[in-house]
Amino acid sequence: MDPKEEVRHRLPVEEVVGEYLELKPAGGGSLKTVCPFHGEKTPSFYVSKEKQIWHCFGCDKGGDIFSFVMEMEGVEFLSK
């Protein structure tokens, strides 16, 4: 397993996102909250525990733990 996959495997997306945002149950193994990337009052940001991804249906951003941290922190990961 390459290092990126190992990190993805060891850190559940709900734990990583939960360090930044307050997640609430949304049914079907999903969690929801308001999106930190655009202004909204009704939650449209979902985290799928099963798929290990996040997606906002309001601004159409989404991805894995790496893309979430990059968006939140305003950084990019270097790739080889």
PDB file of N, CA, C and O in Angstrom:
ATOM      1  N   MET A   1       0.860  -1.180   0.000  1.00  0.00           N
ATOM      2  CA  MET A   1       0.000   0.000   0.000  1.00  0.00           C
ATOM      3  C   MET A   1       0.906   1.244   0.000  1.00  0.00           C
ATOM      4  O   MET A   1       1.814   1.351   0.812  1.00  0.00           O
ATOM      5  N   ASP A   2       0.630   2.176  -0.906  1.00  0.00           N
ATOM      6  CA  ASP A   2       1.444   3.388  -0.940  1.00  0.00           C
ATOM      7  C   ASP A   2       1.089   4.287   0.247  1.00  0.00           C
ATOM      8  O   ASP A   2       0.030   4.124   0.865  1.00  0.00           O
ATOM      9  N   PRO A   3       1.964   5.223   0.598  1.00  0.00           N
ATOM     10  CA  PRO A   3       1.742   6.054   1.796  1.00  0.00           C
ATOM     11  C   PRO A   3       0.420   6.820   1.788  1.00  0.00           C
ATOM     12  O   PRO A   3      -0.247   6.925   2.813  1.00  0.00           O
ATOM     13  N   LYS A   4       0.013   7.337   0.628  1.00  0.00           N
ATOM     14  CA  LYS A   4      -1.240   8.091   0.553  1.00  0.00           C
ATOM     15  C   LYS A   4      -2.428   7.189   0.867  1.00  0.00           C
ATOM     16  O   LYS A   4      -3.335   7.565   1.611  1.00  0.00           O
ATOM     17  N   GLU A   5      -2.433   5.995   0.313  1.00  0.00           N
ATOM     18  CA  GLU A   5      -3.514   5.048   0.578  1.00  0.00           C
ATOM     19  C   GLU A   5      -3.514   4.597   2.034  1.00  0.00           C
ATOM     20  O   GLU A   5      -4.569   4.389   2.624  1.00  0.00           O
ATOM     21  N   GLU A   6      -2.342   4.455   2.621  1.00  0.00           N
ATOM     22  CA  GLU A   6      -2.254   4.057   4.018  1.00  0.00           C
ATOM     23  C   GLU A   6      -2.855   5.128   4.929  1.00  0.00           C
ATOM     24  O   GLU A   6      -3.603   4.829   5.857  1.00  0.00           O
ATOM     25  N   VAL A   7      -2.554   6.394   4.653  1.00  0.00           N
ATOM     26  CA  VAL A   7      -3.134   7.493   5.432  1.00  0.00           C
ATOM     27  C   VAL A   7      -4.651   7.494   5.258  1.00  0.00           C
ATOM     28  O   VAL A   7      -5.402   7.605   6.224  1.00  0.00           O
ATOM     29  N   ARG A   8      -5.114   7.378   4.027  1.00  0.00           N
ATOM     30  CA  ARG A   8      -6.550   7.362   3.739  1.00  0.00           C
ATOM     31  C   ARG A   8      -7.232   6.203   4.469  1.00  0.00           C
ATOM     32  O   ARG A   8      -8.345   6.351   4.985  1.00  0.00           O
ATOM     33  N   HIS A   9      -6.556   5.071   4.545  1.00  0.00           N
ATOM     34  CA  HIS A   9      -7.109   3.890   5.210  1.00  0.00           C
ATOM     35  C   HIS A   9      -7.159   4.060   6.732  1.00  0.00           C
ATOM     36  O   HIS A   9      -8.092   3.614   7.388  1.00  0.00           O
ATOM     37  N   ARG A  10      -6.165   4.723   7.302  1.00  0.00           N
ATOM     38  CA  ARG A  10      -6.069   4.863   8.760  1.00  0.00           C
ATOM     39  C   ARG A  10      -6.889   6.016   9.332  1.00  0.00           C
ATOM     40  O   ARG A  10      -7.218   6.014  10.513  1.00  0.00           O
ATOM     41  N   LEU A  11      -7.182   7.022   8.504  1.00  0.00           N
ATOM     42  CA  LEU A  11      -7.922   8.182   8.989  1.00  0.00           C
ATOM     43  C   LEU A  11      -9.301   8.242   8.340  1.00  0.00           C
ATOM     44  O   LEU A  11      -9.432   8.652   7.192  1.00  0.00           O
ATOM     45  N   PRO A  12     -10.336   7.861   9.055  1.00  0.00           N
ATOM     46  CA  PRO A  12     -11.684   7.937   8.494  1.00  0.00           C
ATOM     47  C   PRO A  12     -12.068   9.380   8.167  1.00  0.00           C
ATOM     48  O   PRO A  12     -11.755  10.306   8.932  1.00  0.00           O
ATOM     49  N   VAL A  13     -12.725   9.570   7.042  1.00  0.00           N
ATOM     50  CA  VAL A  13     -13.090  10.909   6.592  1.00  0.00           C
ATOM     51  C   VAL A  13     -13.930  11.638   7.639  1.00  0.00           C
ATOM     52  O   VAL A  13     -13.768  12.837   7.849  1.00  0.00           O
ATOM     53  N   GLU A  14     -14.804  10.922   8.337  1.00  0.00           N
ATOM     54  CA  GLU A  14     -15.650  11.583   9.330  1.00  0.00           C
ATOM     55  C   GLU A  14     -14.841  12.125  10.506  1.00  0.00           C
ATOM     56  O   GLU A  14     -15.198  13.132  11.107  1.00  0.00           O
ATOM     57  N   GLU A  15     -13.729  11.484  10.837  1.00  0.00           N
ATOM     58  CA  GLU A  15     -12.878  11.986  11.917  1.00  0.00           C
ATOM     59  C   GLU A  15     -12.119  13.228  11.478  1.00  0.00           C
ATOM     60  O   GLU A  15     -12.001  14.192  12.232  1.00  0.00           O
ATOM     61  N   VAL A  16     -11.603  13.215  10.258  1.00  0.00           N
ATOM     62  CA  VAL A  16     -10.850  14.368   9.753  1.00  0.00           C
ATOM     63  C   VAL A  16     -11.770  15.582   9.614  1.00  0.00           C
ATOM     64  O   VAL A  16     -11.479  16.662  10.129  1.00  0.00           O
ATOM     65  N   VAL A  17     -12.904  15.407   8.948  1.00  0.00           N
ATOM     66  CA  VAL A  17     -13.850  16.519   8.773  1.00  0.00           C
ATOM     67  C   VAL A  17     -14.395  16.957  10.134  1.00  0.00           C
ATOM     68  O   VAL A  17     -14.546  18.152  10.396  1.00  0.00           O
ATOM     69  N   GLY A  18     -14.635  15.998  11.026  1.00  0.00           N
ATOM     70  CA  GLY A  18     -15.150  16.299  12.361  1.00  0.00           C
ATOM     71  C   GLY A  18     -14.207  17.120  13.214  1.00  0.00           C
ATOM     72  O   GLY A  18     -14.631  17.757  14.174  1.00  0.00           O
ATOM     73  N   GLU A  19     -12.935  17.136  12.880  1.00  0.00           N
ATOM     74  CA  GLU A  19     -11.985  18.001  13.589  1.00  0.00           C
ATOM     75  C   GLU A  19     -12.205  19.470  13.232  1.00  0.00           C
ATOM     76  O   GLU A  19     -11.832  20.356  13.977  1.00  0.00           O
ATOM     77  N   TYR A  20     -12.797  19.736  12.094  1.00  0.00           N
ATOM     78  CA  TYR A  20     -13.036  21.096  11.616  1.00  0.00           C
ATOM     79  C   TYR A  20     -14.482  21.544  11.780  1.00  0.00           C
ATOM     80  O   TYR A  20     -14.746  22.717  11.999  1.00  0.00           O
ATOM     81  N   LEU A  21     -15.421  20.608  11.614  1.00  0.00           N
ATOM     82  CA  LEU A  21     -16.839  20.947  11.559  1.00  0.00           C
ATOM     83  C   LEU A  21     -17.650  20.063  12.498  1.00  0.00           C
ATOM     84  O   LEU A  21     -17.279  18.924  12.753  1.00  0.00           O
ATOM     85  N   GLU A  22     -18.783  20.578  12.960  1.00  0.00           N
ATOM     86  CA  GLU A  22     -19.689  19.793  13.790  1.00  0.00           C
ATOM     87  C   GLU A  22     -20.624  19.007  12.882  1.00  0.00           C
ATOM     88  O   GLU A  22     -21.467  19.588  12.188  1.00  0.00           O
ATOM     89  N   LEU A  23     -20.456  17.697  12.853  1.00  0.00           N
ATOM     90  CA  LEU A  23     -21.236  16.832  11.990  1.00  0.00           C
ATOM     91  C   LEU A  23     -22.427  16.257  12.738  1.00  0.00           C
ATOM     92  O   LEU A  23     -22.316  15.908  13.909  1.00  0.00           O
ATOM     93  N   LYS A  24     -23.552  16.151  12.020  1.00  0.00           N
ATOM     94  CA  LYS A  24     -24.766  15.566  12.602  1.00  0.00           C
ATOM     95  C   LYS A  24     -25.232  14.412  11.723  1.00  0.00           C
ATOM     96  O   LYS A  24     -25.053  14.449  10.507  1.00  0.00           O
ATOM     97  N   PRO A  25     -25.838  13.395  12.330  1.00  0.00           N
ATOM     98  CA  PRO A  25     -26.328  12.254  11.546  1.00  0.00           C
ATOM     99  C   PRO A  25     -27.331  12.688  10.476  1.00  0.00           C
ATOM    100  O   PRO A  25     -28.167  13.553  10.711  1.00  0.00           O
ATOM    101  N   ALA A  26     -27.204  12.063   9.296  1.00  0.00           N
ATOM    102  CA  ALA A  26     -28.103  12.397   8.186  1.00  0.00           C
ATOM    103  C   ALA A  26     -28.820  11.169   7.661  1.00  0.00           C
ATOM    104  O   ALA A  26     -29.531  11.245   6.682  1.00  0.00           O
ATOM    105  N   GLY A  27     -28.613  10.014   8.289  1.00  0.00           N
ATOM    106  CA  GLY A  27     -29.244   8.785   7.839  1.00  0.00           C
ATOM    107  C   GLY A  27     -28.414   8.071   6.796  1.00  0.00           C
ATOM    108  O   GLY A  27     -27.618   8.680   6.085  1.00  0.00           O
ATOM    109  N   GLY A  28     -28.581   6.784   6.718  1.00  0.00           N
ATOM    110  CA  GLY A  28     -27.868   5.990   5.727  1.00  0.00           C
ATOM    111  C   GLY A  28     -26.366   5.980   5.902  1.00  0.00           C
ATOM    112  O   GLY A  28     -25.635   5.814   4.934  1.00  0.00           O
ATOM    113  N   GLY A  29     -25.887   6.191   7.115  1.00  0.00           N
ATOM    114  CA  GLY A  29     -24.447   6.189   7.361  1.00  0.00           C
ATOM    115  C   GLY A  29     -23.762   7.476   6.953  1.00  0.00           C
ATOM    116  O   GLY A  29     -22.544   7.554   6.917  1.00  0.00           O
ATOM    117  N   SER A  30     -24.548   8.510   6.641  1.00  0.00           N
ATOM    118  CA  SER A  30     -23.981   9.804   6.259  1.00  0.00           C
ATOM    119  C   SER A  30     -24.072  10.789   7.413  1.00  0.00           C
ATOM    120  O   SER A  30     -24.841  10.607   8.353  1.00  0.00           O
ATOM    121  N   LEU A  31     -23.287  11.840   7.305  1.00  0.00           N
ATOM    122  CA  LEU A  31     -23.301  12.938   8.266  1.00  0.00           C
ATOM    123  C   LEU A  31     -23.467  14.230   7.480  1.00  0.00           C
ATOM    124  O   LEU A  31     -23.103  14.292   6.303  1.00  0.00           O
ATOM    125  N   LYS A  32     -24.002  15.271   8.117  1.00  0.00           N
ATOM    126  CA  LYS A  32     -24.199  16.526   7.407  1.00  0.00           C
ATOM    127  C   LYS A  32     -23.826  17.718   8.272  1.00  0.00           C
ATOM    128  O   LYS A  32     -23.769  17.622   9.500  1.00  0.00           O
ATOM    129  N   THR A  33     -23.605  18.842   7.608  1.00  0.00           N
ATOM    130  CA  THR A  33     -23.337  20.112   8.268  1.00  0.00           C
ATOM    131  C   THR A  33     -23.466  21.223   7.230  1.00  0.00           C
ATOM    132  O   THR A  33     -23.617  20.946   6.038  1.00  0.00           O
ATOM    133  N   VAL A  34     -23.381  22.465   7.671  1.00  0.00           N
ATOM    134  CA  VAL A  34     -23.349  23.562   6.707  1.00  0.00           C
ATOM    135  C   VAL A  34     -21.959  23.596   6.077  1.00  0.00           C
ATOM    136  O   VAL A  34     -20.961  23.269   6.713  1.00  0.00           O
ATOM    137  N   CYS A  35     -21.908  23.999   4.846  1.00  0.00           N
ATOM    138  CA  CYS A  35     -20.646  23.996   4.101  1.00  0.00           C
ATOM    139  C   CYS A  35     -19.744  25.142   4.533  1.00  0.00           C
ATOM    140  O   CYS A  35     -20.181  26.291   4.601  1.00  0.00           O
ATOM    141  N   PRO A  36     -18.473  24.858   4.791  1.00  0.00           N
ATOM    142  CA  PRO A  36     -17.542  25.911   5.175  1.00  0.00           C
ATOM    143  C   PRO A  36     -17.005  26.693   3.964  1.00  0.00           C
ATOM    144  O   PRO A  36     -16.316  27.689   4.134  1.00  0.00           O
ATOM    145  N   PHE A  37     -17.346  26.268   2.752  1.00  0.00           N
ATOM    146  CA  PHE A  37     -16.778  26.870   1.551  1.00  0.00           C
ATOM    147  C   PHE A  37     -17.697  27.878   0.869  1.00  0.00           C
ATOM    148  O   PHE A  37     -17.282  28.564  -0.059  1.00  0.00           O
ATOM    149  N   HIS A  38     -18.950  27.951   1.307  1.00  0.00           N
ATOM    150  CA  HIS A  38     -19.868  28.980   0.805  1.00  0.00           C
ATOM    151  C   HIS A  38     -20.920  29.243   1.877  1.00  0.00           C
ATOM    152  O   HIS A  38     -21.143  28.426   2.757  1.00  0.00           O
ATOM    153  N   GLY A  39     -21.527  30.398   1.826  1.00  0.00           N
ATOM    154  CA  GLY A  39     -22.511  30.776   2.832  1.00  0.00           C
ATOM    155  C   GLY A  39     -23.831  30.054   2.631  1.00  0.00           C
ATOM    156  O   GLY A  39     -24.364  30.042   1.524  1.00  0.00           O
ATOM    157  N   GLU A  40     -24.323  29.442   3.677  1.00  0.00           N
ATOM    158  CA  GLU A  40     -25.628  28.772   3.613  1.00  0.00           C
ATOM    159  C   GLU A  40     -26.198  28.648   5.017  1.00  0.00           C
ATOM    160  O   GLU A  40     -25.475  28.715   6.004  1.00  0.00           O
ATOM    161  N   LYS A  41     -27.509  28.462   5.079  1.00  0.00           N
ATOM    162  CA  LYS A  41     -28.173  28.281   6.365  1.00  0.00           C
ATOM    163  C   LYS A  41     -28.675  26.851   6.553  1.00  0.00           C
ATOM    164  O   LYS A  41     -28.855  26.391   7.662  1.00  0.00           O
ATOM    165  N   THR A  42     -28.913  26.154   5.451  1.00  0.00           N
ATOM    166  CA  THR A  42     -29.393  24.781   5.491  1.00  0.00           C
ATOM    167  C   THR A  42     -28.254  23.849   5.089  1.00  0.00           C
ATOM    168  O   THR A  42     -27.621  24.074   4.049  1.00  0.00           O
ATOM    169  N   PRO A  43     -27.960  22.827   5.879  1.00  0.00           N
ATOM    170  CA  PRO A  43     -26.848  21.926   5.563  1.00  0.00           C
ATOM    171  C   PRO A  43     -26.957  21.265   4.188  1.00  0.00           C
ATOM    172  O   PRO A  43     -27.978  20.671   3.866  1.00  0.00           O
ATOM    173  N   SER A  44     -25.903  21.413   3.401  1.00  0.00           N
ATOM    174  CA  SER A  44     -25.844  20.725   2.109  1.00  0.00           C
ATOM    175  C   SER A  44     -24.503  20.003   1.952  1.00  0.00           C
ATOM    176  O   SER A  44     -24.197  19.490   0.892  1.00  0.00           O
ATOM    177  N   PHE A  45     -23.725  19.982   3.029  1.00  0.00           N
ATOM    178  CA  PHE A  45     -22.409  19.355   3.047  1.00  0.00           C
ATOM    179  C   PHE A  45     -22.554  17.983   3.708  1.00  0.00           C
ATOM    180  O   PHE A  45     -22.945  17.887   4.870  1.00  0.00           O
ATOM    181  N   TYR A  46     -22.265  16.941   2.954  1.00  0.00           N
ATOM    182  CA  TYR A  46     -22.443  15.571   3.448  1.00  0.00           C
ATOM    183  C   TYR A  46     -21.127  14.809   3.459  1.00  0.00           C
ATOM    184  O   TYR A  46     -20.285  14.991   2.582  1.00  0.00           O
ATOM    185  N   VAL A  47     -20.987  13.940   4.451  1.00  0.00           N
ATOM    186  CA  VAL A  47     -19.834  13.052   4.578  1.00  0.00           C
ATOM    187  C   VAL A  47     -20.368  11.625   4.538  1.00  0.00           C
ATOM    188  O   VAL A  47     -21.279  11.282   5.300  1.00  0.00           O
ATOM    189  N   SER A  48     -19.817  10.819   3.640  1.00  0.00           N
ATOM    190  CA  SER A  48     -20.221   9.419   3.535  1.00  0.00           C
ATOM    191  C   SER A  48     -19.179   8.547   4.220  1.00  0.00           C
ATOM    192  O   SER A  48     -18.039   8.456   3.759  1.00  0.00           O
ATOM    193  N   LYS A  49     -19.587   7.918   5.316  1.00  0.00           N
ATOM    194  CA  LYS A  49     -18.679   7.000   6.010  1.00  0.00           C
ATOM    195  C   LYS A  49     -18.381   5.794   5.127  1.00  0.00           C
ATOM    196  O   LYS A  49     -17.261   5.311   5.093  1.00  0.00           O
ATOM    197  N   GLU A  50     -19.389   5.309   4.436  1.00  0.00           N
ATOM    198  CA  GLU A  50     -19.241   4.120   3.595  1.00  0.00           C
ATOM    199  C   GLU A  50     -18.256   4.353   2.448  1.00  0.00           C
ATOM    200  O   GLU A  50     -17.377   3.540   2.199  1.00  0.00           O
ATOM    201  N   LYS A  51     -18.400   5.466   1.760  1.00  0.00           N
ATOM    202  CA  LYS A  51     -17.547   5.752   0.598  1.00  0.00           C
ATOM    203  C   LYS A  51     -16.252   6.485   0.965  1.00  0.00           C
ATOM    204  O   LYS A  51     -15.364   6.626   0.136  1.00  0.00           O
ATOM    205  N   GLN A  52     -16.189   7.003   2.207  1.00  0.00           N
ATOM    206  CA  GLN A  52     -15.029   7.756   2.687  1.00  0.00           C
ATOM    207  C   GLN A  52     -14.759   8.995   1.831  1.00  0.00           C
ATOM    208  O   GLN A  52     -13.622   9.299   1.456  1.00  0.00           O
ATOM    209  N   ILE A  53     -15.861   9.718   1.525  1.00  0.00           N
ATOM    210  CA  ILE A  53     -15.776  10.955   0.753  1.00  0.00           C
ATOM    211  C   ILE A  53     -16.674  12.010   1.379  1.00  0.00           C
ATOM    212  O   ILE A  53     -17.510  11.714   2.225  1.00  0.00           O
ATOM    213  N   TRP A  54     -16.494  13.255   0.916  1.00  0.00           N
ATOM    214  CA  TRP A  54     -17.362  14.355   1.312  1.00  0.00           C
ATOM    215  C   TRP A  54     -17.842  15.044   0.045  1.00  0.00           C
ATOM    216  O   TRP A  54     -17.184  14.973  -1.006  1.00  0.00           O
ATOM    217  N   HIS A  55     -19.009  15.697   0.128  1.00  0.00           N
ATOM    218  CA  HIS A  55     -19.540  16.417  -1.022  1.00  0.00           C
ATOM    219  C   HIS A  55     -20.496  17.493  -0.548  1.00  0.00           C
ATOM    220  O   HIS A  55     -21.305  17.260   0.345  1.00  0.00           O
ATOM    221  N   CYS A  56     -20.407  18.669  -1.161  1.00  0.00           N
ATOM    222  CA  CYS A  56     -21.365  19.730  -0.901  1.00  0.00           C
ATOM    223  C   CYS A  56     -22.260  19.850  -2.127  1.00  0.00           C
ATOM    224  O   CYS A  56     -21.774  20.078  -3.235  1.00  0.00           O
ATOM    225  N   PHE A  57     -23.554  19.717  -1.904  1.00  0.00           N
ATOM    226  CA  PHE A  57     -24.513  19.813  -2.999  1.00  0.00           C
ATOM    227  C   PHE A  57     -24.834  21.270  -3.326  1.00  0.00           C
ATOM    228  O   PHE A  57     -25.474  21.540  -4.332  1.00  0.00           O
ATOM    229  N   GLY A  58     -24.344  22.204  -2.517  1.00  0.00           N
ATOM    230  CA  GLY A  58     -24.561  23.624  -2.778  1.00  0.00           C
ATOM    231  C   GLY A  58     -23.515  24.215  -3.711  1.00  0.00           C
ATOM    232  O   GLY A  58     -23.837  24.899  -4.675  1.00  0.00           O
ATOM    233  N   CYS A  59     -22.244  23.939  -3.435  1.00  0.00           N
ATOM    234  CA  CYS A  59     -21.160  24.500  -4.256  1.00  0.00           C
ATOM    235  C   CYS A  59     -20.482  23.443  -5.126  1.00  0.00           C
ATOM    236  O   CYS A  59     -19.579  23.751  -5.887  1.00  0.00           O
ATOM    237  N   ASP A  60     -20.916  22.190  -5.016  1.00  0.00           N
ATOM    238  CA  ASP A  60     -20.446  21.062  -5.824  1.00  0.00           C
ATOM    239  C   ASP A  60     -18.973  20.712  -5.604  1.00  0.00           C
ATOM    240  O   ASP A  60     -18.345  20.134  -6.472  1.00  0.00           O
ATOM    241  N   LYS A  61     -18.433  21.060  -4.446  1.00  0.00           N
ATOM    242  CA  LYS A  61     -17.076  20.627  -4.111  1.00  0.00           C
ATOM    243  C   LYS A  61     -17.167  19.282  -3.413  1.00  0.00           C
ATOM    244  O   LYS A  61     -18.176  18.968  -2.774  1.00  0.00           O
ATOM    245  N   GLY A  62     -16.111  18.485  -3.508  1.00  0.00           N
ATOM    246  CA  GLY A  62     -16.102  17.203  -2.843  1.00  0.00           C
ATOM    247  C   GLY A  62     -14.774  16.507  -3.029  1.00  0.00           C
ATOM    248  O   GLY A  62     -13.901  16.992  -3.740  1.00  0.00           O
ATOM    249  N   GLY A  63     -14.620  15.367  -2.362  1.00  0.00           N
ATOM    250  CA  GLY A  63     -13.395  14.597  -2.496  1.00  0.00           C
ATOM    251  C   GLY A  63     -13.132  13.724  -1.290  1.00  0.00           C
ATOM    252  O   GLY A  63     -14.047  13.323  -0.580  1.00  0.00           O
ATOM    253  N   ASP A  64     -11.842  13.488  -1.047  1.00  0.00           N
ATOM    254  CA  ASP A  64     -11.414  12.632   0.053  1.00  0.00           C
ATOM    255  C   ASP A  64     -10.823  13.485   1.174  1.00  0.00           C
ATOM    256  O   ASP A  64     -10.956  14.710   1.168  1.00  0.00           O
ATOM    257  N   ILE A  65     -10.151  12.837   2.130  1.00  0.00           N
ATOM    258  CA  ILE A  65      -9.586  13.592   3.258  1.00  0.00           C
ATOM    259  C   ILE A  65      -8.528  14.583   2.799  1.00  0.00           C
ATOM    260  O   ILE A  65      -8.414  15.669   3.344  1.00  0.00           O
ATOM    261  N   PHE A  66      -7.782  14.234   1.771  1.00  0.00           N
ATOM    262  CA  PHE A  66      -6.726  15.124   1.308  1.00  0.00           C
ATOM    263  C   PHE A  66      -7.299  16.392   0.681  1.00  0.00           C
ATOM    264  O   PHE A  66      -6.843  17.492   0.970  1.00  0.00           O
ATOM    265  N   SER A  67      -8.300  16.247  -0.172  1.00  0.00           N
ATOM    266  CA  SER A  67      -8.887  17.431  -0.808  1.00  0.00           C
ATOM    267  C   SER A  67      -9.587  18.309   0.231  1.00  0.00           C
ATOM    268  O   SER A  67      -9.575  19.534   0.118  1.00  0.00           O
ATOM    269  N   PHE A  68     -10.171  17.700   1.261  1.00  0.00           N
ATOM    270  CA  PHE A  68     -10.820  18.488   2.305  1.00  0.00           C
ATOM    271  C   PHE A  68      -9.805  19.344   3.062  1.00  0.00           C
ATOM    272  O   PHE A  68      -9.996  20.542   3.234  1.00  0.00           O
ATOM    273  N   VAL A  69      -8.720  18.734   3.496  1.00  0.00           N
ATOM    274  CA  VAL A  69      -7.688  19.482   4.232  1.00  0.00           C
ATOM    275  C   VAL A  69      -7.083  20.568   3.342  1.00  0.00           C
ATOM    276  O   VAL A  69      -6.855  21.693   3.793  1.00  0.00           O
ATOM    277  N   MET A  70      -6.856  20.272   2.082  1.00  0.00           N
ATOM    278  CA  MET A  70      -6.303  21.268   1.166  1.00  0.00           C
ATOM    279  C   MET A  70      -7.240  22.460   1.035  1.00  0.00           C
ATOM    280  O   MET A  70      -6.801  23.609   1.071  1.00  0.00           O
ATOM    281  N   GLU A  71      -8.546  22.221   0.906  1.00  0.00           N
ATOM    282  CA  GLU A  71      -9.527  23.310   0.813  1.00  0.00           C
ATOM    283  C   GLU A  71      -9.585  24.115   2.111  1.00  0.00           C
ATOM    284  O   GLU A  71      -9.603  25.339   2.077  1.00  0.00           O
ATOM    285  N   MET A  72      -9.626  23.437   3.241  1.00  0.00           N
ATOM    286  CA  MET A  72      -9.749  24.117   4.528  1.00  0.00           C
ATOM    287  C   MET A  72      -8.514  24.945   4.869  1.00  0.00           C
ATOM    288  O   MET A  72      -8.626  26.044   5.390  1.00  0.00           O
ATOM    289  N   GLU A  73      -7.349  24.397   4.590  1.00  0.00           N
ATOM    290  CA  GLU A  73      -6.101  25.052   4.974  1.00  0.00           C
ATOM    291  C   GLU A  73      -5.517  25.931   3.870  1.00  0.00           C
ATOM    292  O   GLU A  73      -4.543  26.649   4.098  1.00  0.00           O
ATOM    293  N   GLY A  74      -6.080  25.834   2.666  1.00  0.00           N
ATOM    294  CA  GLY A  74      -5.583  26.641   1.555  1.00  0.00           C
ATOM    295  C   GLY A  74      -4.178  26.227   1.122  1.00  0.00           C
ATOM    296  O   GLY A  74      -3.350  27.073   0.800  1.00  0.00           O
ATOM    297  N   VAL A  75      -3.926  24.935   1.142  1.00  0.00           N
ATOM    298  CA  VAL A  75      -2.610  24.411   0.763  1.00  0.00           C
ATOM    299  C   VAL A  75      -2.762  23.363  -0.330  1.00  0.00           C
ATOM    300  O   VAL A  75      -3.853  22.856  -0.585  1.00  0.00           O
ATOM    301  N   GLU A  76      -1.664  23.032  -0.972  1.00  0.00           N
ATOM    302  CA  GLU A  76      -1.633  21.966  -1.956  1.00  0.00           C
ATOM    303  C   GLU A  76      -0.575  20.962  -1.541  1.00  0.00           C
ATOM    304  O   GLU A  76       0.454  21.337  -0.978  1.00  0.00           O
ATOM    305  N   PHE A  77      -0.836  19.696  -1.798  1.00  0.00           N
ATOM    306  CA  PHE A  77       0.150  18.671  -1.529  1.00  0.00           C
ATOM    307  C   PHE A  77       1.048  18.535  -2.747  1.00  0.00           C
ATOM    308  O   PHE A  77       0.576  18.568  -3.889  1.00  0.00           O
ATOM    309  N   LEU A  78       2.322  18.387  -2.487  1.00  0.00           N
ATOM    310  CA  LEU A  78       3.252  18.166  -3.585  1.00  0.00           C
ATOM    311  C   LEU A  78       3.142  16.729  -4.045  1.00  0.00           C
ATOM    312  O   LEU A  78       3.042  15.811  -3.238  1.00  0.00           O
ATOM    313  N   SER A  79       3.184  16.524  -5.335  1.00  0.00           N
ATOM    314  CA  SER A  79       3.167  15.160  -5.848  1.00  0.00           C
ATOM    315  C   SER A  79       4.443  14.909  -6.618  1.00  0.00           C
ATOM    316  O   SER A  79       5.072  15.818  -7.137  1.00  0.00           O
ATOM    317  N   LYS A  80       4.805  13.638  -6.672  1.00  0.00           N
ATOM    318  CA  LYS A  80       6.048  13.268  -7.348  1.00  0.00           C
ATOM    319  C   LYS A  80       5.856  13.225  -8.831  1.00  0.00           C
ATOM    320  O   LYS A  80       4.869  12.985  -9.369  1.00  0.00           O
TER     321      LYS A  80
END
